[in-house]
Amino acid sequence: MAEITHQKLHLAKEQLDVALDLFMNGRSYVSALVLASNAEDILAKILSARGIKASGEQSQCVVTTVDDYLRRQGLSWHKVIADKQQTQIAARNATADSGAVVSGDLEDAALWMLVRAYDNYKRLGLQASEKVRAFDQWLRQGLESRAA
């Protein structure tokens, strides 16, 4: 096989599209999580090289939309995170006998990694792919229906 040079940005865009497809179609949350995590990392490094803060470094990002929703529901990140940590601790304790078992909400983890990768994608001003547009619409509809 011939060696081919790839631009990391193109690889990140492809990984994000595949991750979005897997997630949106409920096919593999773990694969979506891994691909989104890698895409988020590459996009964050590109942002940093351009002198722009990445999603995880700045409070003003897509995640603030979720923060607004939580406040309207009378919740806080602290409460949501504390509840999630309690659930994770209970799950770990229940499966502590087996090192071959992974506990966690893979759908939730994949969603939040996708949100971070999506936010970094938007911060770079990249033209939205069909998958990114579908995810954007899905996010907005989900937040609007919960707020209603």
PDB file of C-alpha atoms in Angstrom:
ATOM      1  CA  MET A   1       0.000   0.000   0.000  1.00  0.00           C
ATOM      2  CA  ALA A   2       1.153   3.485  -0.753  1.00  0.00           C
ATOM      3  CA  GLU A   3       1.697   5.831   2.139  1.00  0.00           C
ATOM      4  CA  ILE A   4      -0.700   8.778   2.099  1.00  0.00           C
ATOM      5  CA  THR A   5      -0.374  12.037   4.009  1.00  0.00           C
ATOM      6  CA  HIS A   6      -3.538  13.185   5.753  1.00  0.00           C
ATOM      7  CA  GLN A   7      -4.367  16.550   7.252  1.00  0.00           C
ATOM      8  CA  LYS A   8      -5.392  16.182  10.877  1.00  0.00           C
ATOM      9  CA  LEU A   9      -8.297  18.590  10.386  1.00  0.00           C
ATOM     10  CA  HIS A  10      -9.783  16.386   7.661  1.00  0.00           C
ATOM     11  CA  LEU A  11      -9.340  13.318   9.840  1.00  0.00           C
ATOM     12  CA  ALA A  12     -11.053  15.055  12.763  1.00  0.00           C
ATOM     13  CA  LYS A  13     -13.967  16.105  10.551  1.00  0.00           C
ATOM     14  CA  GLU A  14     -14.379  12.549   9.292  1.00  0.00           C
ATOM     15  CA  GLN A  15     -14.174  11.118  12.812  1.00  0.00           C
ATOM     16  CA  LEU A  16     -16.798  13.580  14.037  1.00  0.00           C
ATOM     17  CA  ASP A  17     -19.135  12.743  11.147  1.00  0.00           C
ATOM     18  CA  VAL A  18     -18.810   9.008  11.778  1.00  0.00           C
ATOM     19  CA  ALA A  19     -19.257   9.510  15.542  1.00  0.00           C
ATOM     20  CA  LEU A  20     -22.388  11.588  14.935  1.00  0.00           C
ATOM     21  CA  ASP A  21     -23.779   8.943  12.590  1.00  0.00           C
ATOM     22  CA  LEU A  22     -23.150   6.161  15.116  1.00  0.00           C
ATOM     23  CA  PHE A  23     -24.638   8.185  17.972  1.00  0.00           C
ATOM     24  CA  MET A  24     -27.677   9.587  16.159  1.00  0.00           C
ATOM     25  CA  ASN A  25     -28.594   6.125  14.859  1.00  0.00           C
ATOM     26  CA  GLY A  26     -27.995   4.449  18.234  1.00  0.00           C
ATOM     27  CA  ARG A  27     -25.527   2.013  16.678  1.00  0.00           C
ATOM     28  CA  SER A  28     -22.499   2.212  18.992  1.00  0.00           C
ATOM     29  CA  TYR A  29     -22.126   4.686  21.834  1.00  0.00           C
ATOM     30  CA  VAL A  30     -18.668   3.430  22.755  1.00  0.00           C
ATOM     31  CA  SER A  31     -17.399   3.882  19.182  1.00  0.00           C
ATOM     32  CA  ALA A  32     -19.042   7.308  19.013  1.00  0.00           C
ATOM     33  CA  LEU A  33     -17.337   8.230  22.287  1.00  0.00           C
ATOM     34  CA  VAL A  34     -13.879   7.120  21.111  1.00  0.00           C
ATOM     35  CA  LEU A  35     -14.166   8.829  17.725  1.00  0.00           C
ATOM     36  CA  ALA A  36     -15.628  12.029  19.199  1.00  0.00           C
ATOM     37  CA  SER A  37     -12.898  12.124  21.839  1.00  0.00           C
ATOM     38  CA  ASN A  38     -10.178  11.904  19.218  1.00  0.00           C
ATOM     39  CA  ALA A  39     -11.876  14.508  17.005  1.00  0.00           C
ATOM     40  CA  GLU A  40     -12.349  16.830  19.995  1.00  0.00           C
ATOM     41  CA  ASP A  41      -8.658  16.519  20.880  1.00  0.00           C
ATOM     42  CA  ILE A  42      -7.472  17.308  17.343  1.00  0.00           C
ATOM     43  CA  LEU A  43      -9.887  20.234  16.973  1.00  0.00           C
ATOM     44  CA  ALA A  44      -8.857  21.615  20.379  1.00  0.00           C
ATOM     45  CA  LYS A  45      -5.177  21.487  19.373  1.00  0.00           C
ATOM     46  CA  ILE A  46      -5.918  23.289  16.097  1.00  0.00           C
ATOM     47  CA  LEU A  47      -7.881  25.954  18.007  1.00  0.00           C
ATOM     48  CA  SER A  48      -5.033  26.357  20.481  1.00  0.00           C
ATOM     49  CA  ALA A  49      -2.497  26.721  17.644  1.00  0.00           C
ATOM     50  CA  ARG A  50      -4.702  29.504  16.232  1.00  0.00           C
ATOM     51  CA  GLY A  51      -4.891  31.232  19.608  1.00  0.00           C
ATOM     52  CA  ILE A  52      -8.565  30.372  20.159  1.00  0.00           C
ATOM     53  CA  LYS A  53      -9.828  28.759  23.346  1.00  0.00           C
ATOM     54  CA  ALA A  54     -11.301  25.295  22.951  1.00  0.00           C
ATOM     55  CA  SER A  55     -14.666  24.219  24.335  1.00  0.00           C
ATOM     56  CA  GLY A  56     -13.230  22.785  27.539  1.00  0.00           C
ATOM     57  CA  GLU A  57     -11.187  25.931  28.221  1.00  0.00           C
ATOM     58  CA  GLN A  58     -13.915  28.544  28.023  1.00  0.00           C
ATOM     59  CA  SER A  59     -17.213  28.894  29.832  1.00  0.00           C
ATOM     60  CA  GLN A  60     -19.003  30.431  26.834  1.00  0.00           C
ATOM     61  CA  CYS A  61     -19.685  27.427  24.643  1.00  0.00           C
ATOM     62  CA  VAL A  62     -22.517  25.123  23.621  1.00  0.00           C
ATOM     63  CA  VAL A  63     -22.483  23.705  27.135  1.00  0.00           C
ATOM     64  CA  THR A  64     -23.790  27.053  28.444  1.00  0.00           C
ATOM     65  CA  THR A  65     -27.065  26.315  26.643  1.00  0.00           C
ATOM     66  CA  VAL A  66     -27.377  23.222  28.795  1.00  0.00           C
ATOM     67  CA  ASP A  67     -26.410  25.281  31.839  1.00  0.00           C
ATOM     68  CA  ASP A  68     -29.270  27.693  31.107  1.00  0.00           C
ATOM     69  CA  TYR A  69     -31.653  24.742  30.807  1.00  0.00           C
ATOM     70  CA  LEU A  70     -30.486  23.305  34.141  1.00  0.00           C
ATOM     71  CA  ARG A  71     -31.006  26.643  35.889  1.00  0.00           C
ATOM     72  CA  ARG A  72     -34.533  26.926  34.496  1.00  0.00           C
ATOM     73  CA  GLN A  73     -35.223  23.469  35.947  1.00  0.00           C
ATOM     74  CA  GLY A  74     -33.922  24.575  39.348  1.00  0.00           C
ATOM     75  CA  LEU A  75     -30.829  22.402  39.012  1.00  0.00           C
ATOM     76  CA  SER A  76     -27.138  23.183  39.014  1.00  0.00           C
ATOM     77  CA  TRP A  77     -24.092  21.526  37.463  1.00  0.00           C
ATOM     78  CA  HIS A  78     -22.894  20.776  40.980  1.00  0.00           C
ATOM     79  CA  LYS A  79     -26.079  18.826  41.747  1.00  0.00           C
ATOM     80  CA  VAL A  80     -26.099  17.028  38.396  1.00  0.00           C
ATOM     81  CA  ILE A  81     -22.411  16.101  38.694  1.00  0.00           C
ATOM     82  CA  ALA A  82     -22.799  15.006  42.339  1.00  0.00           C
ATOM     83  CA  ASP A  83     -25.754  12.787  41.409  1.00  0.00           C
ATOM     84  CA  LYS A  84     -23.809  11.329  38.483  1.00  0.00           C
ATOM     85  CA  GLN A  85     -20.775  10.635  40.692  1.00  0.00           C
ATOM     86  CA  GLN A  86     -22.979   8.857  43.250  1.00  0.00           C
ATOM     87  CA  THR A  87     -24.434   6.689  40.482  1.00  0.00           C
ATOM     88  CA  GLN A  88     -20.968   5.892  39.144  1.00  0.00           C
ATOM     89  CA  ILE A  89     -19.666   5.001  42.613  1.00  0.00           C
ATOM     90  CA  ALA A  90     -22.641   2.698  43.203  1.00  0.00           C
ATOM     91  CA  ALA A  91     -22.120   1.060  39.812  1.00  0.00           C
ATOM     92  CA  ARG A  92     -18.390   0.569  40.479  1.00  0.00           C
ATOM     93  CA  ASN A  93     -19.097  -0.974  43.864  1.00  0.00           C
ATOM     94  CA  ALA A  94     -21.668  -3.320  42.356  1.00  0.00           C
ATOM     95  CA  THR A  95     -19.153  -4.575  39.782  1.00  0.00           C
ATOM     96  CA  ALA A  96     -15.954  -4.337  41.825  1.00  0.00           C
ATOM     97  CA  ASP A  97     -15.530  -8.121  41.719  1.00  0.00           C
ATOM     98  CA  SER A  98     -14.844  -8.147  38.000  1.00  0.00           C
ATOM     99  CA  GLY A  99     -12.119  -6.115  36.314  1.00  0.00           C
ATOM    100  CA  ALA A 100     -13.629  -7.119  32.975  1.00  0.00           C
ATOM    101  CA  VAL A 101     -16.766  -5.027  33.506  1.00  0.00           C
ATOM    102  CA  VAL A 102     -17.045  -1.359  32.589  1.00  0.00           C
ATOM    103  CA  SER A 103     -19.744   0.669  34.323  1.00  0.00           C
ATOM    104  CA  GLY A 104     -21.091   3.929  33.054  1.00  0.00           C
ATOM    105  CA  ASP A 105     -23.599   5.590  30.832  1.00  0.00           C
ATOM    106  CA  LEU A 106     -21.896   5.346  27.449  1.00  0.00           C
ATOM    107  CA  GLU A 107     -24.707   7.223  25.708  1.00  0.00           C
ATOM    108  CA  ASP A 108     -24.330  10.149  28.107  1.00  0.00           C
ATOM    109  CA  ALA A 109     -20.526  10.121  27.862  1.00  0.00           C
ATOM    110  CA  ALA A 110     -20.696  10.006  24.058  1.00  0.00           C
ATOM    111  CA  LEU A 111     -23.209  12.858  23.980  1.00  0.00           C
ATOM    112  CA  TRP A 112     -21.049  15.195  26.069  1.00  0.00           C
ATOM    113  CA  MET A 113     -17.917  14.382  24.096  1.00  0.00           C
ATOM    114  CA  LEU A 114     -19.857  15.033  20.892  1.00  0.00           C
ATOM    115  CA  VAL A 115     -21.040  18.371  22.299  1.00  0.00           C
ATOM    116  CA  ARG A 116     -17.428  19.383  23.023  1.00  0.00           C
ATOM    117  CA  ALA A 117     -16.195  18.255  19.589  1.00  0.00           C
ATOM    118  CA  TYR A 118     -19.170  19.975  17.931  1.00  0.00           C
ATOM    119  CA  ASP A 119     -18.447  23.193  19.805  1.00  0.00           C
ATOM    120  CA  ASN A 120     -14.781  23.133  18.772  1.00  0.00           C
ATOM    121  CA  TYR A 121     -15.876  22.452  15.181  1.00  0.00           C
ATOM    122  CA  LYS A 122     -18.096  25.536  15.293  1.00  0.00           C
ATOM    123  CA  ARG A 123     -15.337  27.644  16.910  1.00  0.00           C
ATOM    124  CA  LEU A 124     -13.093  26.855  13.928  1.00  0.00           C
ATOM    125  CA  GLY A 125     -15.774  28.250  11.626  1.00  0.00           C
ATOM    126  CA  LEU A 126     -15.865  25.089   9.548  1.00  0.00           C
ATOM    127  CA  GLN A 127     -18.616  24.558   7.020  1.00  0.00           C
ATOM    128  CA  ALA A 128     -21.182  22.287   8.650  1.00  0.00           C
ATOM    129  CA  SER A 129     -21.495  18.832   7.160  1.00  0.00           C
ATOM    130  CA  GLU A 130     -24.871  17.137   6.828  1.00  0.00           C
ATOM    131  CA  LYS A 131     -24.206  15.189  10.056  1.00  0.00           C
ATOM    132  CA  VAL A 132     -23.181  18.331  11.967  1.00  0.00           C
ATOM    133  CA  ARG A 133     -26.320  20.159  10.791  1.00  0.00           C
ATOM    134  CA  ALA A 134     -28.500  17.210  11.856  1.00  0.00           C
ATOM    135  CA  PHE A 135     -26.832  17.113  15.289  1.00  0.00           C
ATOM    136  CA  ASP A 136     -27.256  20.880  15.692  1.00  0.00           C
ATOM    137  CA  GLN A 137     -30.964  20.579  14.908  1.00  0.00           C
ATOM    138  CA  TRP A 138     -31.340  17.563  17.236  1.00  0.00           C
ATOM    139  CA  LEU A 139     -29.642  19.442  20.095  1.00  0.00           C
ATOM    140  CA  ARG A 140     -31.775  22.539  19.632  1.00  0.00           C
ATOM    141  CA  GLN A 141     -35.019  20.564  19.439  1.00  0.00           C
ATOM    142  CA  GLY A 142     -34.111  18.564  22.544  1.00  0.00           C
ATOM    143  CA  LEU A 143     -33.327  21.634  24.595  1.00  0.00           C
ATOM    144  CA  GLU A 144     -36.408  23.515  23.375  1.00  0.00           C
ATOM    145  CA  SER A 145     -38.740  20.611  24.169  1.00  0.00           C
ATOM    146  CA  ARG A 146     -37.265  20.238  27.666  1.00  0.00           C
ATOM    147  CA  ALA A 147     -37.569  23.962  28.302  1.00  0.00           C
ATOM    148  CA  ALA A 148     -41.242  24.018  27.275  1.00  0.00           C
TER     149      ALA A 148
END
